């Protein structure tokens, strides 16, 4: 019987890695994050506006509805993560970037520039969508995330926290190299479960907050729509995702990967010497 495959974790990424500035791959990754987030918001906003337009005009089609919007968003994330995973890691979301920073998978410099690129890409993507649908963009509120009147701030915040937890936990699980080494007989295309996680979260939380779980997505839509109602509870779409990402990171690294147990075992071994 052949020995089971194993994987040794690489050392944590340095918090500050100035050598990245000398590498073309670093700038290529930032550009990839910008373009991917732009395309994501372009598709998302046009899908939301198109569905609202068909529903408003009482078309026989009736618009794609919540189910169709969820499929479009999840499917687009699947496509974009698949295209950019080998270049930038396929984050397309400041919350994902934040989680990977906490896990020491990327440097602080890369995380900050990724988030800036994602936010700028989201703004440009929403602006592009508005240029295609000028007549309906403001009428249907530009796909901006807003807390529904039927729900409290606490409920909206909890929905964003839990939704982002599902997404970031899926990202860690789908891209865990140790799991891939152990379960190599079960091939998994990582972008697929990530896209499905986004799809399922949208089904659950569109009626509550319109589903943010991505601060860049929420910021881009709010900036281009730029009405007071889009900014009233905008903080929810930053605080919620970052809390959810932090919890998912701690859960995966400490509980699932047994980080605390390994650290304690290492401490005991060194104490016994």
PDB file of C-alpha atoms in Angstrom:
ATOM      1  CA  UNK A   1       0.000   0.000   0.000  1.00  0.00           C
ATOM      2  CA  UNK A   2       1.409   3.396  -0.954  1.00  0.00           C
ATOM      3  CA  UNK A   3       1.889   5.974   1.732  1.00  0.00           C
ATOM      4  CA  UNK A   4      -0.784   8.642   2.021  1.00  0.00           C
ATOM      5  CA  UNK A   5       0.114  11.947   0.490  1.00  0.00           C
ATOM      6  CA  UNK A   6       0.854  14.777   2.866  1.00  0.00           C
ATOM      7  CA  UNK A   7       1.508  18.463   2.592  1.00  0.00           C
ATOM      8  CA  UNK A   8       3.773  20.658   4.648  1.00  0.00           C
ATOM      9  CA  UNK A   9       2.545  24.213   5.092  1.00  0.00           C
ATOM     10  CA  UNK A  10       4.919  26.874   3.787  1.00  0.00           C
ATOM     11  CA  UNK A  11       6.060  29.541   6.244  1.00  0.00           C
ATOM     12  CA  UNK A  12       3.700  32.506   6.711  1.00  0.00           C
ATOM     13  CA  UNK A  13       4.019  35.256   4.128  1.00  0.00           C
ATOM     14  CA  UNK A  14       6.001  38.253   5.446  1.00  0.00           C
ATOM     15  CA  UNK A  15       3.708  41.060   6.571  1.00  0.00           C
ATOM     16  CA  UNK A  16       5.773  43.600   4.625  1.00  0.00           C
ATOM     17  CA  UNK A  17       7.427  42.265   1.491  1.00  0.00           C
ATOM     18  CA  UNK A  18       9.015  45.146  -0.438  1.00  0.00           C
ATOM     19  CA  UNK A  19      10.478  42.748  -3.005  1.00  0.00           C
ATOM     20  CA  UNK A  20       6.995  42.423  -4.500  1.00  0.00           C
ATOM     21  CA  UNK A  21       7.390  45.889  -5.993  1.00  0.00           C
ATOM     22  CA  UNK A  22      10.180  44.570  -8.218  1.00  0.00           C
ATOM     23  CA  UNK A  23       8.092  41.744  -9.677  1.00  0.00           C
ATOM     24  CA  UNK A  24       5.909  42.106 -12.780  1.00  0.00           C
ATOM     25  CA  UNK A  25       3.678  39.298 -11.490  1.00  0.00           C
ATOM     26  CA  UNK A  26       2.694  41.576  -8.584  1.00  0.00           C
ATOM     27  CA  UNK A  27       1.430  44.345 -10.868  1.00  0.00           C
ATOM     28  CA  UNK A  28      -0.180  41.805 -13.210  1.00  0.00           C
ATOM     29  CA  UNK A  29      -2.129  40.419 -10.250  1.00  0.00           C
ATOM     30  CA  UNK A  30      -3.349  43.892  -9.259  1.00  0.00           C
ATOM     31  CA  UNK A  31      -4.517  44.563 -12.823  1.00  0.00           C
ATOM     32  CA  UNK A  32      -6.271  41.177 -12.886  1.00  0.00           C
ATOM     33  CA  UNK A  33      -8.157  42.027  -9.668  1.00  0.00           C
ATOM     34  CA  UNK A  34      -9.212  45.394 -11.112  1.00  0.00           C
ATOM     35  CA  UNK A  35     -10.487  43.929 -14.392  1.00  0.00           C
ATOM     36  CA  UNK A  36     -12.218  40.956 -12.732  1.00  0.00           C
ATOM     37  CA  UNK A  37     -14.084  43.171 -10.255  1.00  0.00           C
ATOM     38  CA  UNK A  38     -15.049  45.557 -13.056  1.00  0.00           C
ATOM     39  CA  UNK A  39     -16.535  42.707 -15.096  1.00  0.00           C
ATOM     40  CA  UNK A  40     -18.273  41.275 -12.030  1.00  0.00           C
ATOM     41  CA  UNK A  41     -20.068  44.541 -11.231  1.00  0.00           C
ATOM     42  CA  UNK A  42     -20.901  45.156 -14.877  1.00  0.00           C
ATOM     43  CA  UNK A  43     -22.711  41.821 -15.157  1.00  0.00           C
ATOM     44  CA  UNK A  44     -24.293  42.050 -11.702  1.00  0.00           C
ATOM     45  CA  UNK A  45     -25.737  45.552 -12.127  1.00  0.00           C
ATOM     46  CA  UNK A  46     -27.034  44.955 -15.646  1.00  0.00           C
ATOM     47  CA  UNK A  47     -28.677  41.709 -14.513  1.00  0.00           C
ATOM     48  CA  UNK A  48     -30.408  43.457 -11.606  1.00  0.00           C
ATOM     49  CA  UNK A  49     -31.575  46.364 -13.768  1.00  0.00           C
ATOM     50  CA  UNK A  50     -32.695  44.079 -16.587  1.00  0.00           C
ATOM     51  CA  UNK A  51     -34.701  41.895 -14.226  1.00  0.00           C
ATOM     52  CA  UNK A  52     -36.308  44.934 -12.573  1.00  0.00           C
ATOM     53  CA  UNK A  53     -37.167  46.425 -15.976  1.00  0.00           C
ATOM     54  CA  UNK A  54     -38.911  43.268 -17.180  1.00  0.00           C
ATOM     55  CA  UNK A  55     -40.790  42.869 -13.902  1.00  0.00           C
ATOM     56  CA  UNK A  56     -41.841  46.538 -13.901  1.00  0.00           C
ATOM     57  CA  UNK A  57     -43.217  46.399 -17.439  1.00  0.00           C
ATOM     58  CA  UNK A  58     -45.203  43.235 -16.659  1.00  0.00           C
ATOM     59  CA  UNK A  59     -43.446  41.346 -19.420  1.00  0.00           C
ATOM     60  CA  UNK A  60     -44.476  37.753 -19.989  1.00  0.00           C
ATOM     61  CA  UNK A  61     -40.899  36.873 -19.077  1.00  0.00           C
ATOM     62  CA  UNK A  62     -41.250  38.700 -15.757  1.00  0.00           C
ATOM     63  CA  UNK A  63     -37.510  39.087 -15.310  1.00  0.00           C
ATOM     64  CA  UNK A  64     -35.092  36.504 -14.005  1.00  0.00           C
ATOM     65  CA  UNK A  65     -36.015  37.272 -10.385  1.00  0.00           C
ATOM     66  CA  UNK A  66     -33.996  36.446  -7.285  1.00  0.00           C
ATOM     67  CA  UNK A  67     -33.122  32.988  -8.598  1.00  0.00           C
ATOM     68  CA  UNK A  68     -31.803  34.316 -11.901  1.00  0.00           C
ATOM     69  CA  UNK A  69     -29.802  37.111 -10.269  1.00  0.00           C
ATOM     70  CA  UNK A  70     -28.265  34.595  -7.873  1.00  0.00           C
ATOM     71  CA  UNK A  71     -27.301  32.313 -10.763  1.00  0.00           C
ATOM     72  CA  UNK A  72     -25.795  35.223 -12.705  1.00  0.00           C
ATOM     73  CA  UNK A  73     -23.718  36.392  -9.741  1.00  0.00           C
ATOM     74  CA  UNK A  74     -22.583  32.905  -8.700  1.00  0.00           C
ATOM     75  CA  UNK A  75     -21.841  31.943 -12.287  1.00  0.00           C
ATOM     76  CA  UNK A  76     -19.830  35.085 -12.914  1.00  0.00           C
ATOM     77  CA  UNK A  77     -17.779  34.502  -9.772  1.00  0.00           C
ATOM     78  CA  UNK A  78     -17.106  30.939 -10.957  1.00  0.00           C
ATOM     79  CA  UNK A  79     -15.892  32.216 -14.339  1.00  0.00           C
ATOM     80  CA  UNK A  80     -13.757  35.031 -12.926  1.00  0.00           C
ATOM     81  CA  UNK A  81     -12.147  32.942 -10.184  1.00  0.00           C
ATOM     82  CA  UNK A  82     -11.349  30.283 -12.774  1.00  0.00           C
ATOM     83  CA  UNK A  83      -9.752  32.894 -15.051  1.00  0.00           C
ATOM     84  CA  UNK A  84      -7.736  34.770 -12.412  1.00  0.00           C
ATOM     85  CA  UNK A  85      -6.876  32.150  -9.768  1.00  0.00           C
ATOM     86  CA  UNK A  86      -3.479  31.470 -11.313  1.00  0.00           C
ATOM     87  CA  UNK A  87      -2.676  35.163 -11.643  1.00  0.00           C
ATOM     88  CA  UNK A  88      -3.922  36.927  -8.514  1.00  0.00           C
ATOM     89  CA  UNK A  89      -5.572  34.157  -6.538  1.00  0.00           C
ATOM     90  CA  UNK A  90      -8.997  35.265  -7.794  1.00  0.00           C
ATOM     91  CA  UNK A  91     -10.078  37.265  -4.741  1.00  0.00           C
ATOM     92  CA  UNK A  92     -12.435  39.813  -6.416  1.00  0.00           C
ATOM     93  CA  UNK A  93     -13.568  40.766  -2.911  1.00  0.00           C
ATOM     94  CA  UNK A  94     -11.892  42.783  -0.114  1.00  0.00           C
ATOM     95  CA  UNK A  95     -13.361  40.404   2.480  1.00  0.00           C
ATOM     96  CA  UNK A  96     -11.621  37.428   0.861  1.00  0.00           C
ATOM     97  CA  UNK A  97      -8.398  39.426   0.674  1.00  0.00           C
ATOM     98  CA  UNK A  98      -8.749  40.379   4.345  1.00  0.00           C
ATOM     99  CA  UNK A  99      -9.263  36.760   5.358  1.00  0.00           C
ATOM    100  CA  UNK A 100      -6.190  35.623   3.451  1.00  0.00           C
ATOM    101  CA  UNK A 101      -4.190  38.451   5.032  1.00  0.00           C
ATOM    102  CA  UNK A 102      -5.219  37.301   8.508  1.00  0.00           C
ATOM    103  CA  UNK A 103      -4.192  33.764   7.573  1.00  0.00           C
ATOM    104  CA  UNK A 104      -0.797  35.138   6.454  1.00  0.00           C
ATOM    105  CA  UNK A 105      -1.320  33.866   2.914  1.00  0.00           C
ATOM    106  CA  UNK A 106      -0.569  37.288   1.400  1.00  0.00           C
ATOM    107  CA  UNK A 107       1.401  40.328   2.507  1.00  0.00           C
ATOM    108  CA  UNK A 108      -0.111  43.541   3.863  1.00  0.00           C
ATOM    109  CA  UNK A 109       1.170  45.462   0.823  1.00  0.00           C
ATOM    110  CA  UNK A 110      -0.540  43.069  -1.579  1.00  0.00           C
ATOM    111  CA  UNK A 111      -3.753  43.109   0.468  1.00  0.00           C
ATOM    112  CA  UNK A 112      -3.975  46.917   0.495  1.00  0.00           C
ATOM    113  CA  UNK A 113      -3.322  47.252  -3.235  1.00  0.00           C
ATOM    114  CA  UNK A 114      -5.725  44.410  -4.040  1.00  0.00           C
ATOM    115  CA  UNK A 115      -8.499  46.124  -2.077  1.00  0.00           C
ATOM    116  CA  UNK A 116      -7.799  49.448  -3.791  1.00  0.00           C
ATOM    117  CA  UNK A 117      -7.884  47.753  -7.213  1.00  0.00           C
ATOM    118  CA  UNK A 118     -11.107  45.914  -6.351  1.00  0.00           C
ATOM    119  CA  UNK A 119     -12.861  49.075  -5.188  1.00  0.00           C
ATOM    120  CA  UNK A 120     -11.740  51.049  -8.240  1.00  0.00           C
ATOM    121  CA  UNK A 121     -12.751  48.185 -10.526  1.00  0.00           C
ATOM    122  CA  UNK A 122     -16.190  48.010  -8.902  1.00  0.00           C
ATOM    123  CA  UNK A 123     -16.739  51.742  -9.381  1.00  0.00           C
ATOM    124  CA  UNK A 124     -15.700  51.534 -13.030  1.00  0.00           C
ATOM    125  CA  UNK A 125     -17.864  48.454 -13.595  1.00  0.00           C
ATOM    126  CA  UNK A 126     -20.937  50.203 -12.194  1.00  0.00           C
ATOM    127  CA  UNK A 127     -20.150  53.297 -14.246  1.00  0.00           C
ATOM    128  CA  UNK A 128     -19.946  51.168 -17.391  1.00  0.00           C
ATOM    129  CA  UNK A 129     -23.264  49.506 -16.559  1.00  0.00           C
ATOM    130  CA  UNK A 130     -24.871  52.918 -16.030  1.00  0.00           C
ATOM    131  CA  UNK A 131     -23.652  54.071 -19.453  1.00  0.00           C
ATOM    132  CA  UNK A 132     -25.555  51.140 -20.997  1.00  0.00           C
ATOM    133  CA  UNK A 133     -28.760  51.678 -19.018  1.00  0.00           C
ATOM    134  CA  UNK A 134     -28.967  55.424 -18.377  1.00  0.00           C
ATOM    135  CA  UNK A 135     -32.741  55.457 -18.590  1.00  0.00           C
ATOM    136  CA  UNK A 136     -33.248  52.747 -15.983  1.00  0.00           C
ATOM    137  CA  UNK A 137     -30.176  53.025 -13.756  1.00  0.00           C
ATOM    138  CA  UNK A 138     -31.539  55.590 -11.296  1.00  0.00           C
ATOM    139  CA  UNK A 139     -35.093  54.281 -11.611  1.00  0.00           C
ATOM    140  CA  UNK A 140     -34.008  50.854 -10.373  1.00  0.00           C
ATOM    141  CA  UNK A 141     -31.418  52.223  -7.915  1.00  0.00           C
ATOM    142  CA  UNK A 142     -28.368  50.950  -9.743  1.00  0.00           C
ATOM    143  CA  UNK A 143     -28.206  47.621  -7.961  1.00  0.00           C
ATOM    144  CA  UNK A 144     -27.073  49.375  -4.769  1.00  0.00           C
ATOM    145  CA  UNK A 145     -27.138  47.396  -1.519  1.00  0.00           C
ATOM    146  CA  UNK A 146     -29.764  48.677   0.894  1.00  0.00           C
ATOM    147  CA  UNK A 147     -31.254  47.325   4.078  1.00  0.00           C
ATOM    148  CA  UNK A 148     -34.864  46.317   3.466  1.00  0.00           C
ATOM    149  CA  UNK A 149     -37.444  48.226   5.525  1.00  0.00           C
ATOM    150  CA  UNK A 150     -38.790  44.958   6.942  1.00  0.00           C
ATOM    151  CA  UNK A 151     -35.517  44.138   8.707  1.00  0.00           C
ATOM    152  CA  UNK A 152     -33.556  45.701  11.551  1.00  0.00           C
ATOM    153  CA  UNK A 153     -29.953  46.873  11.371  1.00  0.00           C
ATOM    154  CA  UNK A 154     -28.950  43.920  13.562  1.00  0.00           C
ATOM    155  CA  UNK A 155     -30.562  41.453  11.169  1.00  0.00           C
ATOM    156  CA  UNK A 156     -28.895  43.067   8.173  1.00  0.00           C
ATOM    157  CA  UNK A 157     -25.505  43.029   9.876  1.00  0.00           C
ATOM    158  CA  UNK A 158     -25.941  39.380  10.897  1.00  0.00           C
ATOM    159  CA  UNK A 159     -26.931  38.441   7.329  1.00  0.00           C
ATOM    160  CA  UNK A 160     -23.750  40.025   5.982  1.00  0.00           C
ATOM    161  CA  UNK A 161     -21.582  38.378   8.636  1.00  0.00           C
ATOM    162  CA  UNK A 162     -23.012  34.903   8.087  1.00  0.00           C
ATOM    163  CA  UNK A 163     -23.087  35.240   4.304  1.00  0.00           C
ATOM    164  CA  UNK A 164     -19.437  36.298   4.181  1.00  0.00           C
ATOM    165  CA  UNK A 165     -18.507  33.532   6.609  1.00  0.00           C
ATOM    166  CA  UNK A 166     -19.989  30.987   4.189  1.00  0.00           C
ATOM    167  CA  UNK A 167     -18.062  32.490   1.267  1.00  0.00           C
ATOM    168  CA  UNK A 168     -14.660  32.853   2.960  1.00  0.00           C
ATOM    169  CA  UNK A 169     -14.906  29.451   4.662  1.00  0.00           C
ATOM    170  CA  UNK A 170     -15.619  27.921   1.250  1.00  0.00           C
ATOM    171  CA  UNK A 171     -12.622  29.735  -0.229  1.00  0.00           C
ATOM    172  CA  UNK A 172     -10.318  28.324   2.456  1.00  0.00           C
ATOM    173  CA  UNK A 173     -11.745  24.815   2.127  1.00  0.00           C
ATOM    174  CA  UNK A 174     -11.716  24.730  -1.678  1.00  0.00           C
ATOM    175  CA  UNK A 175      -8.142  25.994  -1.920  1.00  0.00           C
ATOM    176  CA  UNK A 176      -6.645  24.124   1.052  1.00  0.00           C
ATOM    177  CA  UNK A 177      -3.509  22.444  -0.396  1.00  0.00           C
ATOM    178  CA  UNK A 178      -3.309  19.953   2.482  1.00  0.00           C
ATOM    179  CA  UNK A 179      -6.825  18.751   1.765  1.00  0.00           C
ATOM    180  CA  UNK A 180      -6.081  18.577  -1.954  1.00  0.00           C
ATOM    181  CA  UNK A 181      -3.006  16.443  -1.260  1.00  0.00           C
ATOM    182  CA  UNK A 182      -4.924  14.112   1.020  1.00  0.00           C
ATOM    183  CA  UNK A 183      -8.003  13.838  -1.185  1.00  0.00           C
ATOM    184  CA  UNK A 184      -6.264  13.912  -4.572  1.00  0.00           C
ATOM    185  CA  UNK A 185      -8.436  10.993  -5.694  1.00  0.00           C
ATOM    186  CA  UNK A 186     -11.428  13.355  -5.532  1.00  0.00           C
ATOM    187  CA  UNK A 187     -10.636  16.138  -8.011  1.00  0.00           C
ATOM    188  CA  UNK A 188     -12.351  19.441  -7.202  1.00  0.00           C
ATOM    189  CA  UNK A 189     -12.378  22.518  -9.406  1.00  0.00           C
ATOM    190  CA  UNK A 190     -12.002  25.172  -6.698  1.00  0.00           C
ATOM    191  CA  UNK A 191     -13.963  27.967  -8.470  1.00  0.00           C
ATOM    192  CA  UNK A 192     -17.058  25.734  -8.611  1.00  0.00           C
ATOM    193  CA  UNK A 193     -17.819  25.514  -4.848  1.00  0.00           C
ATOM    194  CA  UNK A 194     -16.894  29.191  -4.478  1.00  0.00           C
ATOM    195  CA  UNK A 195     -19.394  30.160  -7.170  1.00  0.00           C
ATOM    196  CA  UNK A 196     -22.038  27.935  -5.590  1.00  0.00           C
ATOM    197  CA  UNK A 197     -21.425  29.521  -2.185  1.00  0.00           C
ATOM    198  CA  UNK A 198     -22.046  32.969  -3.677  1.00  0.00           C
ATOM    199  CA  UNK A 199     -25.174  31.644  -5.412  1.00  0.00           C
ATOM    200  CA  UNK A 200     -26.646  30.143  -2.217  1.00  0.00           C
ATOM    201  CA  UNK A 201     -25.886  33.203  -0.091  1.00  0.00           C
ATOM    202  CA  UNK A 202     -27.603  35.462  -2.630  1.00  0.00           C
ATOM    203  CA  UNK A 203     -30.712  33.276  -2.587  1.00  0.00           C
ATOM    204  CA  UNK A 204     -30.883  33.649   1.194  1.00  0.00           C
ATOM    205  CA  UNK A 205     -30.023  37.317   1.685  1.00  0.00           C
ATOM    206  CA  UNK A 206     -31.153  39.289  -1.385  1.00  0.00           C
ATOM    207  CA  UNK A 207     -34.497  40.003   0.353  1.00  0.00           C
ATOM    208  CA  UNK A 208     -32.645  41.367   3.414  1.00  0.00           C
ATOM    209  CA  UNK A 209     -29.758  43.506   2.143  1.00  0.00           C
ATOM    210  CA  UNK A 210     -29.607  42.837  -1.576  1.00  0.00           C
ATOM    211  CA  UNK A 211     -26.579  40.694  -0.611  1.00  0.00           C
ATOM    212  CA  UNK A 212     -23.328  42.540  -0.232  1.00  0.00           C
ATOM    213  CA  UNK A 213     -20.737  40.094   1.208  1.00  0.00           C
ATOM    214  CA  UNK A 214     -18.282  42.119  -0.876  1.00  0.00           C
ATOM    215  CA  UNK A 215     -17.394  45.666   0.267  1.00  0.00           C
ATOM    216  CA  UNK A 216     -16.086  46.629  -3.184  1.00  0.00           C
ATOM    217  CA  UNK A 217     -19.379  45.586  -4.787  1.00  0.00           C
ATOM    218  CA  UNK A 218     -21.349  47.660  -2.263  1.00  0.00           C
ATOM    219  CA  UNK A 219     -19.039  50.670  -2.578  1.00  0.00           C
ATOM    220  CA  UNK A 220     -19.030  50.706  -6.374  1.00  0.00           C
ATOM    221  CA  UNK A 221     -22.827  50.595  -6.597  1.00  0.00           C
ATOM    222  CA  UNK A 222     -23.229  53.261  -3.895  1.00  0.00           C
ATOM    223  CA  UNK A 223     -20.706  55.641  -5.486  1.00  0.00           C
ATOM    224  CA  UNK A 224     -22.274  55.534  -8.951  1.00  0.00           C
ATOM    225  CA  UNK A 225     -25.900  55.600  -7.716  1.00  0.00           C
ATOM    226  CA  UNK A 226     -24.934  58.178  -5.060  1.00  0.00           C
ATOM    227  CA  UNK A 227     -28.291  58.747  -3.395  1.00  0.00           C
ATOM    228  CA  UNK A 228     -28.743  59.115   0.360  1.00  0.00           C
ATOM    229  CA  UNK A 229     -30.574  55.796   0.692  1.00  0.00           C
ATOM    230  CA  UNK A 230     -27.526  53.963  -0.654  1.00  0.00           C
ATOM    231  CA  UNK A 231     -25.337  55.448   2.089  1.00  0.00           C
ATOM    232  CA  UNK A 232     -27.762  55.219   5.051  1.00  0.00           C
ATOM    233  CA  UNK A 233     -26.530  51.808   6.223  1.00  0.00           C
ATOM    234  CA  UNK A 234     -23.468  51.474   4.023  1.00  0.00           C
ATOM    235  CA  UNK A 235     -21.244  50.678   7.015  1.00  0.00           C
ATOM    236  CA  UNK A 236     -23.039  47.335   7.348  1.00  0.00           C
ATOM    237  CA  UNK A 237     -21.540  46.234   4.037  1.00  0.00           C
ATOM    238  CA  UNK A 238     -18.010  46.808   5.322  1.00  0.00           C
ATOM    239  CA  UNK A 239     -18.236  45.825   8.966  1.00  0.00           C
ATOM    240  CA  UNK A 240     -20.323  42.683   8.320  1.00  0.00           C
ATOM    241  CA  UNK A 241     -18.083  41.167   5.615  1.00  0.00           C
ATOM    242  CA  UNK A 242     -14.869  41.897   7.513  1.00  0.00           C
ATOM    243  CA  UNK A 243     -16.236  40.328  10.709  1.00  0.00           C
ATOM    244  CA  UNK A 244     -17.515  37.317   8.753  1.00  0.00           C
ATOM    245  CA  UNK A 245     -14.157  36.917   7.009  1.00  0.00           C
ATOM    246  CA  UNK A 246     -12.271  37.123  10.320  1.00  0.00           C
ATOM    247  CA  UNK A 247     -14.499  34.482  11.932  1.00  0.00           C
ATOM    248  CA  UNK A 248     -14.149  32.168   8.926  1.00  0.00           C
ATOM    249  CA  UNK A 249     -10.365  32.557   8.981  1.00  0.00           C
ATOM    250  CA  UNK A 250     -10.138  31.781  12.699  1.00  0.00           C
ATOM    251  CA  UNK A 251     -12.483  28.823  12.332  1.00  0.00           C
ATOM    252  CA  UNK A 252     -10.566  27.307   9.436  1.00  0.00           C
ATOM    253  CA  UNK A 253      -7.061  27.969  10.714  1.00  0.00           C
ATOM    254  CA  UNK A 254      -7.604  27.216  14.407  1.00  0.00           C
ATOM    255  CA  UNK A 255     -10.335  24.571  14.398  1.00  0.00           C
ATOM    256  CA  UNK A 256     -10.300  22.848  11.008  1.00  0.00           C
ATOM    257  CA  UNK A 257      -6.540  23.002  10.472  1.00  0.00           C
ATOM    258  CA  UNK A 258      -5.960  22.519  14.230  1.00  0.00           C
ATOM    259  CA  UNK A 259      -3.648  25.519  14.412  1.00  0.00           C
ATOM    260  CA  UNK A 260      -4.067  25.931  18.174  1.00  0.00           C
ATOM    261  CA  UNK A 261      -3.458  22.219  18.851  1.00  0.00           C
ATOM    262  CA  UNK A 262      -0.286  22.220  16.720  1.00  0.00           C
ATOM    263  CA  UNK A 263       1.013  25.339  18.435  1.00  0.00           C
ATOM    264  CA  UNK A 264       0.354  23.832  21.861  1.00  0.00           C
ATOM    265  CA  UNK A 265       2.078  20.578  20.866  1.00  0.00           C
ATOM    266  CA  UNK A 266       5.103  22.474  19.600  1.00  0.00           C
ATOM    267  CA  UNK A 267       5.250  24.465  22.827  1.00  0.00           C
ATOM    268  CA  UNK A 268       5.118  21.323  24.956  1.00  0.00           C
ATOM    269  CA  UNK A 269       7.851  19.659  22.874  1.00  0.00           C
ATOM    270  CA  UNK A 270      10.170  22.629  23.244  1.00  0.00           C
ATOM    271  CA  UNK A 271       9.455  22.828  26.983  1.00  0.00           C
ATOM    272  CA  UNK A 272      10.351  19.183  27.505  1.00  0.00           C
ATOM    273  CA  UNK A 273      13.791  19.615  25.932  1.00  0.00           C
TER     274      UNK A 273
END
